[in-house]
Amino acid sequence: MRKILVGMSTCGMSAGAKDTYARLESLLPADSPHELTITGCIGMCFREPLVEIREGSTRTIYGDVDPARAEEIFEKHIQGGQEIPEYIIYKIEDDQPTGGQELNFLAGQQRIVLRNCGLINPESIDDYEARGGYQATRKAIAEMEPTQIIEEMKTSGLRGRGGAGFPTGLKWSFAAGYDGEAKYVVCNADEGDPGAFMDRSVLEGDPHAVLEGMIICARAIGGTHGYIYCRAEYPLAIHRLELAIEAARERGYLGPDIMGSGFSFDISIKQGAGAFVCGEETALFASIEGERGMPRIRPPFPAESGVFGQPTNNNNVETYANVPWIINNGGQAYRAFGTEKSPGTKVFALAGKIAKGGLAEVPMGMTIEEILFGIGGGIKDGREFKAVQMGGPSGGCIPAALKQTPVDFENIPKTGAIMGSGGMVVMDDTTCMVDMARFFLTFTQDESCGKCTFCRIGTLRMLEILERITRGEGQPGDVEALTELGGRIKEASLCGLGQTAPNPVLSTIRYYMDEFKAHIEDHSCPAGNCPALVDFVIDPEKCNGCSACAKNCPVEAISGTLKHPFVIDTEACVQCGKCITSCSFDAIFKTGKKVAAR
Amino acid sequence: MVSTDFSYRLWRHDGTPGELIPLLQSAQEHFGYIPRRAIRYISEVTKTPESKIYGVITFYSQFRLQPMGKNVIRLCTGTACHVANSGMLLDTLQDELGVEVGGTTEDGVFTLFSVACIGCCSLAPVMMVNDDTQGKLTPAATRKIVRKIRRQTLASERQAQATSDAETAPAAD
Ligand SMILES: Cc1cc2nc3c(=O)[nH]c(=O)nc-3n(C[C@H](O)[C@H](O)[C@H](O)COP(=O)(O)O)c2cc1C
Ligand code: FES
């Protein structure tokens, strides 16, 4: 019997996994000895859709499986028992990677959080239990005292994966120390950093691991009810969580008197409603309560007064997903990975101009270069590595020159970026850093809840300056004004959003002053990105002379004869971009002025 | 399972705190947006002033006070998509549809939104049309998709109209 698994998470499905699954389903006769099922994301988003054929302890993973390829795999491998080496991206025998085109991508990883992602059917609690699922819950409830659980967490040295890196064991011990009518265990699944998607992947690929982490936490701190606050943009994650909670209740892992211990705990899902600031924990609590998601002043800290004013412990999805592994294997075993001050592993989302975009879980302390080039395969289209953005709207850009920096809670902040949730957006020589600074500020400006004056108005003033600079209307003193405003906003904001909002701007000023100068003094965009500062050019190879661009040009700067390549008069052009968006052949592009002059 | 039925939720409401947002979500699910009367019902049942409900609605970007078009386009403007030039796609969509972000076309076929990351960063730039995600877009590809959907929507509307005309027409012979 062969087991056929199709990767069905959001990334797989948007690459067409549904069609692949449907084709396989239609090919498989009703009385087939082979079994077709779904699985989560194994992290190789760049080769989706993925199909795995599992036979005993041999796992063969095929990449880029469209329906036609699925048919071929069905005939040759599933029915005929013949592998198709050209399509194999990864092969595992007895849990050891043995070959395939993408061997390096997975072989360099250490998977604790992602231990089940891409391996089990996330909608089946049986699959999860077969992989040792809920053993940690049993152990924590039947064999351990709550204080022992907390001690084990402290030993592991696990630090919160939501961004700030606060020691989890310590946080739990605080929450254990307060009493209230109720005590809440909250899971932050708001994943607001645009460019990070590991929480989604864990929720879609291994939802029970998160539930287990929350149950164990509740046992340790005396929690009475759990909330998972999940962003509405993740409908599949919410669906799979609902199924998992239902199944866990049926098996008696959730609900009253869990496993006859007298300990009762249940979990409900709260769907976010689209506000980045709700990822901040006090704003998140306000949102659970049905209020506008505005941050509150601390103290009192959540351990004392969180949701509905009751003692509360809040952790990130990835933090909870680590817990069952730690309880099963011991805190010391966890410490064996990573560095002294940042133990364990971390999942990174590789995106942007990287050759192999996806998820990679590695021990803390690996260098940026090892992650981006060793695992991620370097830069897309062989271009030049310019920078990597970490920490999203709260973080910063780390320039290529610092690629030897170890990625952990100690070293990343030294560069001006932060660990954040682990999103790594890679930039090449065509990315304008001034524009990136503007981009992040647009985001935080929009998402500021409006409570603090500096965050609300200060970010707007910074944004106005940056917009002027990218339009080529920068003035002497702009950079100084940005720096000063940034400092003030950091000082005078209540929550992390405002306190970190200037970071993307300040870190780009620190490393890319030359680009700021080019925009302000020379009115040019070296990366060839900012529309007002570049030339628009028609690629004669692609242009088929339809004249759509010329008709749409408001200043009649485009001319030519029908059915022959058109040309843009760069002197007359006002860089409005209408020609690019009206071209049906993607024949028009932007280029740095210097290049065009050559 | 979380019930999304709005009237059932309202009827079942027992004063549990924190129900305002789920109630608004089910109202939106039910009506496609949050109409005035839904705010009034919720206010009566939860004993929350309408002004406060309005405050919550306007705080969260998910809630809408206007009906939406038949197809909802969500263009990703997250970091990875921005790096992959999603700004150009936004210009393209605004130009093709003749609306700004948040707007609905005159014929009611499309509503355009921008979102920050739908978690498919490796396929950037990405947009969602209703529940379908489309990746690796260019301005030309984007226009093609939009035009195709407009044709399909208008065609199926005409067909629905024709069927209902045929049904309501008196059986002549
Ligand atoms: C503006 C802002 C947004 C945040 N967004 C998230 C988020 O999306 N997910 C998350 O887990 N933590 C987020 N955090 C961090 C949380 O406030 C909190 O520190 C974290 O959930 C604690 O969990 P941990 O100890 O497991 O890391 C955010 C913080 C700020 C200031
Ligand atoms: S940034 Fe667009 S899908 Fe993530």
PDB file of N, CA and C in Angstrom, chain B residues 10-42:
ATOM      1  N   LEU B  10     -27.876  36.435  17.927  1.00  0.00           N
ATOM      2  CA  LEU B  10     -28.523  37.514  18.677  1.00  0.00           C
ATOM      3  C   LEU B  10     -29.483  36.931  19.711  1.00  0.00           C
ATOM      4  N   TRP B  11     -30.257  35.952  19.251  1.00  0.00           N
ATOM      5  CA  TRP B  11     -31.280  35.340  20.087  1.00  0.00           C
ATOM      6  C   TRP B  11     -30.631  34.627  21.272  1.00  0.00           C
ATOM      7  N   ARG B  12     -29.502  33.996  21.008  1.00  0.00           N
ATOM      8  CA  ARG B  12     -28.842  33.191  22.020  1.00  0.00           C
ATOM      9  C   ARG B  12     -28.075  34.047  23.018  1.00  0.00           C
ATOM     10  N   HIS B  13     -27.828  35.313  22.652  1.00  0.00           N
ATOM     11  CA  HIS B  13     -26.947  36.144  23.473  1.00  0.00           C
ATOM     12  C   HIS B  13     -27.443  36.232  24.918  1.00  0.00           C
ATOM     13  N   ASP B  14     -26.557  35.914  25.842  1.00  0.00           N
ATOM     14  CA  ASP B  14     -26.981  35.858  27.246  1.00  0.00           C
ATOM     15  C   ASP B  14     -26.201  36.838  28.105  1.00  0.00           C
ATOM     16  N   GLY B  15     -25.666  37.858  27.453  1.00  0.00           N
ATOM     17  CA  GLY B  15     -24.946  38.853  28.246  1.00  0.00           C
ATOM     18  C   GLY B  15     -23.492  38.517  28.477  1.00  0.00           C
ATOM     19  N   THR B  16     -23.007  37.414  27.885  1.00  0.00           N
ATOM     20  CA  THR B  16     -21.588  37.095  28.004  1.00  0.00           C
ATOM     21  C   THR B  16     -20.779  38.278  27.494  1.00  0.00           C
ATOM     22  N   PRO B  17     -19.833  38.759  28.270  1.00  0.00           N
ATOM     23  CA  PRO B  17     -19.047  39.891  27.774  1.00  0.00           C
ATOM     24  C   PRO B  17     -18.168  39.456  26.602  1.00  0.00           C
ATOM     25  N   GLY B  18     -17.790  40.412  25.793  1.00  0.00           N
ATOM     26  CA  GLY B  18     -16.866  40.115  24.706  1.00  0.00           C
ATOM     27  C   GLY B  18     -17.541  39.585  23.455  1.00  0.00           C
ATOM     28  N   GLU B  19     -18.891  39.674  23.398  1.00  0.00           N
ATOM     29  CA  GLU B  19     -19.592  39.114  22.239  1.00  0.00           C
ATOM     30  C   GLU B  19     -19.788  40.125  21.115  1.00  0.00           C
ATOM     31  N   LEU B  20     -19.433  41.398  21.355  1.00  0.00           N
ATOM     32  CA  LEU B  20     -19.740  42.428  20.372  1.00  0.00           C
ATOM     33  C   LEU B  20     -19.091  42.149  19.009  1.00  0.00           C
ATOM     34  N   ILE B  21     -17.798  41.848  19.031  1.00  0.00           N
ATOM     35  CA  ILE B  21     -17.106  41.645  17.751  1.00  0.00           C
ATOM     36  C   ILE B  21     -17.633  40.399  17.024  1.00  0.00           C
ATOM     37  N   PRO B  22     -17.772  39.249  17.701  1.00  0.00           N
ATOM     38  CA  PRO B  22     -18.371  38.108  17.001  1.00  0.00           C
ATOM     39  C   PRO B  22     -19.765  38.420  16.446  1.00  0.00           C
ATOM     40  N   LEU B  23     -20.558  39.208  17.158  1.00  0.00           N
ATOM     41  CA  LEU B  23     -21.885  39.561  16.643  1.00  0.00           C
ATOM     42  C   LEU B  23     -21.765  40.404  15.381  1.00  0.00           C
ATOM     43  N   LEU B  24     -20.851  41.350  15.391  1.00  0.00           N
ATOM     44  CA  LEU B  24     -20.657  42.180  14.198  1.00  0.00           C
ATOM     45  C   LEU B  24     -20.166  41.330  13.040  1.00  0.00           C
ATOM     46  N   GLN B  25     -19.274  40.361  13.366  1.00  0.00           N
ATOM     47  CA  GLN B  25     -18.759  39.505  12.289  1.00  0.00           C
ATOM     48  C   GLN B  25     -19.877  38.682  11.675  1.00  0.00           C
ATOM     49  N   SER B  26     -20.785  38.185  12.506  1.00  0.00           N
ATOM     50  CA  SER B  26     -21.843  37.368  11.916  1.00  0.00           C
ATOM     51  C   SER B  26     -22.852  38.253  11.178  1.00  0.00           C
ATOM     52  N   ALA B  27     -23.040  39.489  11.638  1.00  0.00           N
ATOM     53  CA  ALA B  27     -23.913  40.399  10.887  1.00  0.00           C
ATOM     54  C   ALA B  27     -23.333  40.640   9.499  1.00  0.00           C
ATOM     55  N   GLN B  28     -22.033  40.854   9.467  1.00  0.00           N
ATOM     56  CA  GLN B  28     -21.392  41.123   8.171  1.00  0.00           C
ATOM     57  C   GLN B  28     -21.445  39.896   7.259  1.00  0.00           C
ATOM     58  N   GLU B  29     -21.261  38.740   7.872  1.00  0.00           N
ATOM     59  CA  GLU B  29     -21.343  37.485   7.120  1.00  0.00           C
ATOM     60  C   GLU B  29     -22.755  37.355   6.508  1.00  0.00           C
ATOM     61  N   HIS B  30     -23.737  37.734   7.299  1.00  0.00           N
ATOM     62  CA  HIS B  30     -25.123  37.560   6.899  1.00  0.00           C
ATOM     63  C   HIS B  30     -25.541  38.566   5.821  1.00  0.00           C
ATOM     64  N   PHE B  31     -25.239  39.836   6.054  1.00  0.00           N
ATOM     65  CA  PHE B  31     -25.716  40.890   5.140  1.00  0.00           C
ATOM     66  C   PHE B  31     -24.675  41.273   4.082  1.00  0.00           C
ATOM     67  N   GLY B  32     -23.449  40.843   4.268  1.00  0.00           N
ATOM     68  CA  GLY B  32     -22.393  41.275   3.356  1.00  0.00           C
ATOM     69  C   GLY B  32     -21.778  42.587   3.807  1.00  0.00           C
ATOM     70  N   TYR B  33     -22.417  43.276   4.699  1.00  0.00           N
ATOM     71  CA  TYR B  33     -21.893  44.495   5.317  1.00  0.00           C
ATOM     72  C   TYR B  33     -22.691  44.703   6.597  1.00  0.00           C
ATOM     73  N   ILE B  34     -22.447  45.782   7.300  1.00  0.00           N
ATOM     74  CA  ILE B  34     -23.193  45.989   8.541  1.00  0.00           C
ATOM     75  C   ILE B  34     -24.210  47.120   8.348  1.00  0.00           C
ATOM     76  N   PRO B  35     -25.453  46.770   8.127  1.00  0.00           N
ATOM     77  CA  PRO B  35     -26.469  47.796   7.903  1.00  0.00           C
ATOM     78  C   PRO B  35     -26.868  48.476   9.215  1.00  0.00           C
ATOM     79  N   ARG B  36     -27.454  49.636   9.056  1.00  0.00           N
ATOM     80  CA  ARG B  36     -27.922  50.397  10.213  1.00  0.00           C
ATOM     81  C   ARG B  36     -28.748  49.536  11.160  1.00  0.00           C
ATOM     82  N   ARG B  37     -29.668  48.772  10.572  1.00  0.00           N
ATOM     83  CA  ARG B  37     -30.593  48.052  11.445  1.00  0.00           C
ATOM     84  C   ARG B  37     -29.876  46.985  12.269  1.00  0.00           C
ATOM     85  N   ALA B  38     -28.805  46.423  11.720  1.00  0.00           N
ATOM     86  CA  ALA B  38     -28.060  45.430  12.499  1.00  0.00           C
ATOM     87  C   ALA B  38     -27.454  46.092  13.733  1.00  0.00           C
ATOM     88  N   ILE B  39     -26.946  47.316  13.544  1.00  0.00           N
ATOM     89  CA  ILE B  39     -26.375  48.040  14.681  1.00  0.00           C
ATOM     90  C   ILE B  39     -27.460  48.250  15.739  1.00  0.00           C
ATOM     91  N   ARG B  40     -28.651  48.567  15.277  1.00  0.00           N
ATOM     92  CA  ARG B  40     -29.746  48.802  16.225  1.00  0.00           C
ATOM     93  C   ARG B  40     -30.086  47.520  16.986  1.00  0.00           C
ATOM     94  N   TYR B  41     -30.218  46.395  16.263  1.00  0.00           N
ATOM     95  CA  TYR B  41     -30.519  45.124  16.942  1.00  0.00           C
ATOM     96  C   TYR B  41     -29.454  44.830  17.991  1.00  0.00           C
ATOM     97  N   ILE B  42     -28.202  44.924  17.568  1.00  0.00           N
ATOM     98  CA  ILE B  42     -27.111  44.556  18.473  1.00  0.00           C
ATOM     99  C   ILE B  42     -27.128  45.449  19.700  1.00  0.00           C
TER     100      ILE B  42
END
